[in-house]
Short mmCIF file of C-alpha atoms in Angstrom, two decimals:
data_model
loop_
_atom_site.label_atom_id
_atom_site.label_comp_id
_atom_site.label_asym_id
_atom_site.label_seq_id
_atom_site.Cartn_x
_atom_site.Cartn_y
_atom_site.Cartn_z
CA MET A 3 0.00 0.00 0.00
CA GLU A 4 1.34 3.46 -0.90
CA LEU A 5 2.11 5.79 2.00
CA LYS A 6 -0.64 8.23 1.03
CA GLU A 7 -3.29 5.52 1.03
CA LYS A 8 -1.95 4.12 4.28
CA LEU A 9 -2.24 7.54 5.94
CA LEU A 10 -5.78 8.06 4.68
CA SER A 11 -6.92 4.60 5.79
CA SER A 12 -5.22 4.92 9.22
CA PHE A 13 -6.85 8.23 10.14
CA LEU A 14 -9.96 6.69 11.73
CA ALA A 15 -7.82 4.41 13.91
CA PHE A 16 -5.74 7.41 14.95
CA GLU A 17 -8.77 9.45 16.04
CA GLN A 18 -10.14 6.51 17.99
CA LYS A 19 -6.81 6.21 19.77
CA VAL A 20 -6.66 9.83 20.97
CA ASP A 21 -9.14 11.91 22.96
CA ILE A 22 -10.27 14.58 20.52
CA ASN A 23 -13.00 17.19 20.93
CA ALA A 24 -15.56 17.81 18.19
CA ALA A 25 -14.13 21.16 17.10
CA LEU A 26 -10.68 19.70 16.57
CA HIS A 27 -12.21 16.75 14.71
CA ASP A 28 -13.54 19.18 12.11
CA VAL A 29 -10.14 20.85 11.78
CA ARG A 30 -8.50 17.46 11.32
CA THR A 31 -10.90 16.15 8.71
CA ASP A 32 -10.72 19.37 6.69
CA ALA A 33 -6.93 19.19 6.75
CA LEU A 34 -6.97 15.54 5.69
CA LYS A 35 -9.15 16.42 2.70
CA VAL A 36 -6.58 18.96 1.54
CA PHE A 37 -3.84 16.33 1.79
CA GLU A 38 -6.02 13.77 0.01
CA ASN A 39 -6.54 16.18 -2.90
CA LYS A 40 -2.93 17.35 -3.14
CA GLY A 41 -0.92 14.36 -1.99
CA PHE A 42 2.78 14.58 -1.29
CA PRO A 43 4.64 17.42 -3.05
CA THR A 44 6.48 16.59 -6.27
CA LYS A 45 9.13 18.29 -8.39
CA LYS A 46 6.36 19.56 -10.67
CA GLU A 47 5.64 22.18 -8.00
CA GLU A 48 7.88 25.22 -8.29
CA ALA A 49 8.61 25.27 -4.56
CA TRP A 50 9.80 21.62 -4.73
CA LYS A 51 11.58 21.87 -8.06
CA TYR A 52 14.93 20.67 -6.70
CA THR A 53 13.78 18.19 -4.04
CA SER A 54 12.15 14.82 -4.67
CA LEU A 55 10.53 12.67 -1.97
CA ASN A 56 9.98 9.65 -4.23
CA ALA A 57 12.70 7.51 -2.69
CA VAL A 58 11.61 8.48 0.83
CA LEU A 59 7.97 7.55 0.21
CA ALA A 60 8.86 4.07 -1.05
CA THR A 61 9.54 2.79 2.51
CA ASP A 62 6.80 0.95 4.40
CA TYR A 63 6.49 3.13 7.52
CA ASN A 64 4.67 2.46 10.75
CA ILE A 65 2.07 5.26 10.88
CA LEU A 66 1.24 5.01 14.59
CA PRO A 67 4.66 4.33 16.14
CA LYS A 68 5.23 3.11 19.66
CA ASN A 69 8.27 3.62 21.82
CA GLU A 70 9.82 0.19 21.42
CA SER A 71 13.20 0.98 22.94
CA ASP A 72 14.16 1.82 26.51
CA VAL A 73 16.41 4.84 26.13
CA GLU A 74 18.31 5.79 29.26
CA TRP A 75 19.84 9.08 30.32
CA LYS A 76 23.37 7.84 29.65
CA ASP A 77 22.40 7.05 26.04
CA VAL A 78 21.38 10.61 25.22
CA GLN A 79 23.12 12.80 27.79
CA LYS A 80 25.64 14.09 25.23
CA TYR A 81 22.81 15.53 23.10
CA PHE A 82 21.55 17.84 25.83
CA LEU A 83 22.89 21.33 26.38
CA ASN A 84 26.00 20.33 28.32
CA ASP A 85 25.63 21.04 32.05
CA VAL A 86 23.20 23.94 31.67
CA ASP A 87 20.00 23.57 33.65
CA THR A 88 17.14 23.59 31.14
CA TYR A 89 13.51 22.68 30.76
CA LYS A 90 13.32 19.55 28.60
CA VAL A 91 10.54 18.00 26.53
CA VAL A 92 11.87 14.70 25.15
CA PHE A 93 10.26 12.34 22.65
CA ILE A 94 11.37 8.87 21.58
CA ASN A 95 9.90 7.89 18.19
CA GLY A 96 7.28 10.58 18.68
CA VAL A 97 6.28 9.30 22.13
CA PHE A 98 6.84 11.45 25.21
CA SER A 99 9.57 10.27 27.58
CA SER A 100 8.69 11.42 31.09
CA HIS A 101 11.88 10.17 32.76
CA LEU A 102 14.10 12.15 30.38
CA SER A 103 11.99 15.31 30.50
CA SER A 104 11.79 18.25 32.87
CA THR A 105 8.53 20.16 32.30
CA THR A 106 6.87 22.89 34.33
CA HIS A 107 3.66 24.82 35.02
CA ASP A 108 5.32 27.16 37.53
CA GLY A 109 4.72 30.62 36.09
CA LEU A 110 4.83 29.32 32.53
CA ASP A 111 3.75 26.23 30.62
CA VAL A 112 6.35 23.87 29.20
CA CYS A 113 4.48 20.65 28.64
CA LEU A 114 2.85 18.37 26.08
CA MET A 115 0.78 19.26 23.06
CA SER A 116 -1.45 16.29 23.81
CA SER A 117 -2.40 17.85 27.16
CA ALA A 118 -3.18 21.20 25.55
CA LEU A 119 -5.32 19.56 22.85
CA THR A 120 -7.39 17.44 25.23
CA LYS A 121 -7.73 19.29 28.55
CA PRO A 122 -10.59 21.83 28.89
CA LYS A 123 -8.43 24.45 30.64
CA TYR A 124 -6.41 24.94 27.46
CA LYS A 125 -9.40 25.12 25.10
CA MET A 126 -9.46 28.90 24.76
CA VAL A 127 -5.76 29.04 23.93
CA ILE A 128 -6.03 26.20 21.41
CA ASP A 129 -9.05 27.81 19.74
CA THR A 130 -7.13 31.09 19.48
CA TYR A 131 -3.75 29.85 18.25
CA PHE A 132 -3.77 26.25 17.00
CA ASN A 133 -3.51 26.04 13.20
CA GLN A 134 -4.04 29.79 12.76
CA VAL A 135 -0.74 30.83 11.15
CA ALA A 136 0.03 27.49 9.47
CA ASN A 137 -0.35 27.39 5.69
CA LYS A 138 -3.80 25.93 4.92
CA GLU A 139 -2.73 25.14 1.34
CA ASP A 140 0.45 23.19 2.07
CA SER A 141 -0.17 19.45 1.80
CA LEU A 142 2.38 18.28 4.39
CA THR A 143 1.30 20.93 6.89
CA ASN A 144 -2.29 19.74 6.48
CA LEU A 145 -1.20 16.13 6.91
CA ASN A 146 0.50 17.09 10.17
CA THR A 147 -2.63 18.97 11.30
CA ALA A 148 -4.78 15.91 10.61
CA TYR A 149 -2.51 13.74 12.76
CA ALA A 150 -1.45 16.41 15.27
CA PHE A 151 -1.41 15.11 18.83
CA GLU A 152 2.04 15.05 20.38
CA GLY A 153 4.78 17.63 20.56
CA ALA A 154 5.77 20.55 22.76
CA TYR A 155 3.35 23.14 24.11
CA ILE A 156 5.05 26.30 25.39
CA ASN A 157 3.14 29.31 26.72
CA ILE A 158 5.12 32.20 28.19
CA PRO A 159 2.93 34.75 30.03
CA LYS A 160 3.18 38.50 29.64
CA SER A 161 6.38 40.17 30.97
CA THR A 162 8.04 36.83 31.78
CA VAL A 163 11.74 36.37 31.14
CA VAL A 164 12.41 32.63 31.14
CA GLN A 165 15.54 32.16 33.19
CA LYS A 166 16.83 29.03 31.45
CA PRO A 167 16.58 27.64 27.92
CA ILE A 168 13.89 25.21 26.83
CA GLU A 169 14.99 22.09 24.94
CA ILE A 170 12.70 20.11 22.63
CA LEU A 171 14.38 16.86 21.65
CA TYR A 172 13.19 14.29 19.13
CA PHE A 173 15.09 11.01 19.20
CA THR A 174 14.42 8.16 16.77
CA THR A 175 15.56 4.64 17.53
CA GLY A 176 14.55 0.98 17.41
CA THR A 177 14.11 -1.45 14.52
CA SER A 178 10.81 -0.28 12.98
CA SER A 179 10.63 2.30 10.20
CA ASN A 180 8.42 5.04 11.64
CA PHE A 181 6.58 8.03 10.20
CA VAL A 182 6.27 10.60 12.99
CA GLN A 183 4.49 13.96 12.94
CA PRO A 184 5.34 16.20 15.90
CA ARG A 185 3.35 19.41 16.36
CA ASN A 186 4.75 22.27 18.45
CA LEU A 187 2.91 25.38 19.61
CA VAL A 188 4.87 28.29 21.11
CA ILE A 189 3.08 31.37 22.47
CA VAL A 190 5.21 34.21 23.83
CA GLY A 191 3.33 37.00 25.61
CA GLU A 192 3.86 40.75 25.53
CA ASN A 193 7.35 41.80 26.76
CA ALA A 194 8.30 38.16 27.38
CA HIS A 195 11.64 36.59 26.43
CA VAL A 196 12.48 32.93 25.79
CA GLN A 197 15.27 30.82 24.30
CA ILE A 198 14.31 27.49 22.71
CA ILE A 199 16.44 24.72 21.21
CA GLU A 200 14.83 22.07 19.02
CA ARG A 201 16.97 19.04 18.16
CA HIS A 202 16.31 16.10 15.83
CA GLN A 203 18.68 13.20 16.45
CA SER A 204 18.53 9.60 15.26
CA LEU A 205 20.15 7.01 17.52
CA THR A 206 19.97 4.02 15.15
CA ASP A 207 20.18 3.65 11.38
CA THR A 208 16.58 2.54 10.91
CA ALA A 209 14.71 4.38 8.14
CA MET A 210 12.65 7.27 9.57
CA PHE A 211 10.51 10.08 8.14
CA THR A 212 9.57 13.07 10.28
CA ASN A 213 6.94 15.60 9.17
CA SER A 214 7.15 18.38 11.75
CA VAL A 215 5.14 21.59 12.15
CA THR A 216 5.84 24.42 14.62
CA GLU A 217 3.71 27.51 15.14
CA ILE A 218 5.24 30.47 16.99
CA TYR A 219 3.34 33.56 18.12
CA ALA A 220 5.30 36.57 19.38
CA ALA A 221 3.21 39.31 21.01
CA LYS A 222 4.15 43.00 21.27
CA ARG A 223 7.79 43.53 22.25
CA ALA A 224 8.34 39.80 22.76
CA ILE A 225 11.82 38.37 22.15
CA VAL A 226 12.19 34.80 20.87
CA ASP A 227 15.50 33.08 20.12
CA TYR A 228 14.83 29.73 18.44
CA TYR A 229 17.56 27.27 17.44
CA LYS A 230 17.10 24.18 15.27
CA LEU A 231 19.79 21.52 15.34
CA GLN A 232 19.45 18.70 12.80
CA ASN A 233 22.08 15.96 12.98
CA ASP A 234 20.34 12.74 12.01
CA LEU A 235 21.89 9.64 10.46
CA LEU A 236 21.74 9.00 6.72
CA THR A 237 18.63 6.83 6.99
CA THR A 238 16.50 9.66 8.38
CA ASN A 239 14.43 12.21 6.45
CA LEU A 240 12.95 15.42 7.84
CA VAL A 241 10.43 17.94 6.55
CA ASP A 242 10.24 20.83 9.00
CA ASN A 243 7.55 23.51 8.57
CA THR A 244 7.84 26.53 10.90
CA TYR A 245 5.34 29.40 10.90
CA ILE A 246 5.93 32.59 12.87
CA GLU A 247 3.54 35.46 13.50
CA GLN A 248 5.01 38.63 15.01
CA LYS A 249 3.25 41.60 16.55
CA GLN A 250 4.45 45.17 17.00
CA GLU A 251 8.11 45.69 18.07
CA SER A 252 8.74 41.97 18.56
CA ARG A 253 12.08 40.36 17.77
CA VAL A 254 12.30 36.77 16.59
CA SER A 255 15.42 34.99 15.40
CA VAL A 256 15.63 31.44 14.06
CA HIS A 257 18.98 29.73 13.54
CA THR A 258 18.96 26.44 11.61
CA PHE A 259 21.94 24.08 11.73
CA SER A 260 21.70 21.18 9.29
CA PHE A 261 24.53 18.68 9.71
CA GLY A 262 22.94 15.28 9.10
CA GLY A 263 20.13 13.26 7.62
CA ASN A 264 19.36 11.95 4.14
CA ILE A 265 16.86 14.53 2.89
CA THR A 266 16.14 17.61 4.99
CA ARG A 267 13.62 20.24 3.95
CA ASN A 268 13.28 23.38 6.09
CA ASN A 269 10.30 25.64 5.36
CA LEU A 270 10.57 28.82 7.44
CA ASN A 271 7.79 31.41 7.17
CA PHE A 272 7.66 34.79 8.93
CA TYR A 273 4.54 36.98 8.94
CA GLN A 274 5.00 40.50 10.30
CA LYS A 275 1.74 41.85 11.74
CA GLY A 276 2.82 45.20 13.15
CA GLU A 277 5.38 47.99 12.91
CA ARG A 278 9.03 48.06 14.05
CA ILE A 279 9.39 44.30 13.89
CA ASP A 280 12.75 42.56 13.53
CA SER A 281 12.99 39.08 11.97
CA THR A 282 16.28 37.17 11.73
CA LEU A 283 16.87 33.97 9.76
CA LYS A 284 20.32 32.39 9.83
CA GLY A 285 21.62 28.96 9.03
CA ILE A 286 24.63 26.72 8.50
CA THR A 287 24.60 23.58 6.37
CA ILE A 288 27.56 21.18 6.33
CA ILE A 289 26.88 17.92 4.49
CA GLY A 290 28.61 15.28 2.37
CA GLU A 291 28.03 11.87 0.73
CA LYS A 292 24.63 12.05 -1.04
CA GLN A 293 22.90 14.19 1.58
CA HIS A 294 20.34 16.78 0.49
CA VAL A 295 19.33 19.94 2.42
CA ASP A 296 16.70 22.36 1.11
CA HIS A 297 16.01 25.71 2.79
CA TYR A 298 12.81 27.48 1.70
CA THR A 299 12.23 30.82 3.43
CA LEU A 300 9.54 33.48 3.28
CA VAL A 301 9.45 36.84 5.05
CA ASN A 302 6.15 38.65 4.56
CA HIS A 303 6.54 42.37 5.30
CA GLU A 304 2.95 43.53 5.77
CA GLU A 305 3.47 46.72 7.83
CA PRO A 306 5.82 49.75 7.64
CA ASN A 307 9.14 50.30 9.45
CA CYS A 308 10.18 46.66 9.81
CA GLU A 309 13.41 44.74 9.21
CA SER A 310 14.44 41.26 8.22
CA HIS A 311 17.91 39.74 7.98
CA GLN A 312 18.73 36.43 6.28
CA ASN A 313 22.20 34.89 6.25
CA TYR A 314 22.71 31.27 5.19
CA LYS A 315 26.06 29.52 4.81
CA GLY A 316 26.58 26.16 3.14
CA ILE A 317 29.53 23.77 2.80
CA TYR A 318 28.91 20.85 0.42
CA ASP A 319 31.24 17.89 0.01
CA GLU A 320 31.23 14.71 -2.14
CA ARG A 321 27.89 14.25 -3.98
CA SER A 322 25.76 16.34 -1.63
CA THR A 323 23.07 18.75 -2.81
CA GLY A 324 22.03 22.07 -1.38
CA VAL A 325 18.99 24.21 -2.16
CA PHE A 326 18.24 27.74 -1.03
CA ASN A 327 14.98 29.36 -2.11
CA GLY A 328 14.47 32.61 -0.22
CA LYS A 329 11.58 34.99 -0.80
CA ILE A 330 11.03 38.50 0.55
CA TYR A 331 7.56 39.97 0.04
CA VAL A 332 6.95 43.67 0.72
CA ASN A 333 3.33 44.82 0.84
CA LYS A 334 2.43 48.14 -0.80
CA ILE A 335 1.85 49.79 2.60
CA ALA A 336 5.08 48.43 4.09
CA GLN A 337 7.11 51.60 3.53
CA LYS A 338 10.52 51.99 5.20
CA THR A 339 11.14 48.25 5.03
CA ASP A 340 14.76 47.16 5.43
CA ALA A 341 15.22 43.60 4.15
CA PHE A 342 18.54 41.81 3.63
CA GLN A 343 19.16 38.33 2.24
CA GLN A 344 22.50 36.59 1.71
CA ASN A 345 23.37 33.02 0.73
CA ASN A 346 27.06 32.03 0.57
CA ASN A 347 28.23 28.55 -0.37
CA ILE A 348 31.40 26.51 -0.75
CA LEU A 349 31.53 23.43 -3.00
CA LEU A 350 34.40 21.16 -1.98
CA THR A 351 34.12 18.84 -4.99
CA ASP A 352 33.00 19.18 -8.59
CA LYS A 353 30.26 16.62 -7.92
CA ALA A 354 28.51 18.65 -5.20
CA THR A 355 25.48 20.59 -6.40
CA LEU A 356 23.82 23.82 -5.30
CA ASN A 357 20.57 25.39 -6.50
CA THR A 358 19.88 28.87 -5.18
CA LYS A 359 17.01 31.21 -5.98
CA PRO A 360 16.75 34.50 -4.05
CA GLN A 361 13.49 36.35 -4.74
CA LEU A 362 12.21 39.86 -4.03
CA GLU A 363 8.58 40.91 -4.54
CA ILE A 364 8.34 44.60 -3.67
CA PHE A 365 5.16 46.65 -3.99
CA ALA A 366 6.29 49.65 -1.90
CA ASP A 367 8.54 52.42 -3.21
CA ASP A 368 10.37 53.61 -0.07
CA VAL A 369 12.30 50.49 0.94
CA LYS A 370 15.84 49.22 1.27
CA CYS A 371 16.02 45.61 0.07
CA SER A 372 19.00 43.58 -1.10
CA HIS A 373 19.88 40.00 -1.84
CA GLY A 374 23.03 38.19 -2.87
CA CYS A 375 24.43 34.75 -3.50
CA THR A 376 27.93 33.35 -3.89
CA ILE A 377 29.06 29.87 -4.93
CA GLY A 378 32.76 29.11 -4.88
CA GLN A 379 35.63 27.05 -3.59
CA LEU A 380 38.19 27.59 -0.88
CA ASP A 381 40.66 30.41 -1.40
CA GLU A 382 43.82 28.73 -2.71
CA SER A 383 46.00 31.75 -1.91
CA ALA A 384 44.81 31.71 1.71
CA MET A 385 45.53 27.97 1.86
CA PHE A 386 49.03 28.56 0.51
CA TYR A 387 49.63 31.39 3.00
CA MET A 388 48.65 29.19 5.96
CA GLN A 389 50.71 26.23 4.77
CA GLN A 390 53.75 28.48 4.36
CA ARG A 391 53.42 29.24 8.06
CA GLY A 392 53.50 25.62 9.11
CA ILE A 393 49.79 24.78 9.22
CA PRO A 394 49.13 21.37 7.59
CA LYS A 395 46.84 21.40 4.56
CA LYS A 396 44.00 19.54 6.29
CA GLU A 397 44.00 21.91 9.26
CA ALA A 398 44.32 24.97 7.02
CA LYS A 399 41.31 23.81 5.01
CA ALA A 400 39.28 23.25 8.19
CA LEU A 401 40.24 26.66 9.60
CA LEU A 402 39.07 28.41 6.44
CA MET A 403 35.76 26.57 6.52
CA TYR A 404 35.32 27.27 10.20
CA ALA A 405 35.98 30.98 9.62
CA PHE A 406 33.39 30.87 6.83
CA THR A 407 30.70 29.77 9.34
CA ASP A 408 31.81 31.96 12.24
CA GLU A 409 29.59 34.92 11.30
CA VAL A 410 26.51 32.80 12.01
CA ILE A 411 27.95 30.92 15.01
CA SER A 412 28.93 34.16 16.75
CA SER A 413 25.31 35.35 16.67
CA VAL A 414 24.14 32.43 18.85
CA ALA A 415 23.04 33.97 22.16
CA ILE A 416 23.47 30.84 24.35
CA PRO A 417 27.18 30.35 25.16
CA ASP A 418 26.88 26.63 25.87
CA LEU A 419 25.02 26.06 22.61
CA GLN A 420 27.65 28.06 20.77
CA LEU A 421 30.33 25.81 22.28
CA LYS A 422 28.43 22.66 21.31
CA LEU A 423 27.97 23.90 17.75
CA GLN A 424 31.66 24.74 17.45
CA LYS A 425 32.54 21.20 18.47
CA LEU A 426 29.99 19.71 16.07
CA ILE A 427 31.39 21.77 13.21
CA SER A 428 34.91 20.69 14.11
CA MET A 429 33.76 17.06 13.95
CA LYS A 430 31.96 17.62 10.64
CA LEU A 431 35.13 19.12 9.19
CA GLY A 432 36.99 16.05 10.38
CA VAL A 433 39.82 17.78 12.16
CA ASN A 434 40.91 19.08 15.55
CA ILE A 435 41.09 22.76 14.71
CA GLY A 436 43.68 23.34 17.38
CA PHE A 437 42.17 25.94 19.67
CA ASP A 438 39.76 25.77 22.58
CA ILE A 439 36.27 25.35 21.10
#
């Protein structure tokens, strides 16, 4: 049975398994109809022109996965944020792991999406925010909405500064090939500030497919720092849809670090719903073998006097493929918009491939918008200079690549995360760079 048919036929069993209210049932069935009509995206769609899911969809996945493996703290400790005390919401094959998690309702909510979807006390919040900013036309987003049940629910009240980071961790393991669909909802109140780290990490080489959706709402003057760390094994595939709605004077930054996985597709959508908003999108991709990473970004400038800053760096080795498709839309009333987009890439072999397509759609006349893209190789003169001063070729090459990524790494606001990323990059480059990272 094809995956699409399996998902359609399994929906009734899914709804019988979970406790769903009538209103959410209607949302689910409407979303499933959209997916039924559209199916999985193909390369015939302009937005998916360079990314094919055909090979991924050929696997016979378990649609309603169970946690079949006992994962202990010692097995995953190295994936947490070092020794920093954090709130943690941990999932194993899409199933919540209570003994690895540290949730709270003390002044803020860091808990489970399943609780928010089923408990009456959360009904007003769910009715107000759930599935409101997500794209109602996107087939995979609708599929996730139809099956949405588990994930992280984070609600930060007005004027609350969260004193420690929040970690959302998705581990995949076991022997069964699973299709998991986490759904995250993040609500950040007026004048509140939060730092969130979302990590996808496979522990075994079993084939996995994750279709993830995150909705983030930033109220007036809210500050949200969101970090995505993707370092799966080569048997894992990830489609990550993130939708962000910002209100007046809010600041939201999303950093995406793609280091692993077979096929990774990151859809990042910002919608500015007020004036003096700042949106930041940054990312680093370092892949090799036949890995494929596709970044698709949208910043919708709907109001005047707002800014957006995009900066994506990519290093591609062996037969890997990178895609960057970035779009900036400026509404006709969005005067005084300042929008910047940059995509810089290094191809380490002549068999690595990059497809990049920066786009500007501007309907206002008093704006400052720019975009740029570079595709090149390492600077041979710089390599020669470093080797002449006693640095071996391998280390010189790694230092140049590390320096290439440093502009993004240095903007990470959590020191311990910055340290962990530096070490991961050093490992990806395959060398001990030779200084304290």
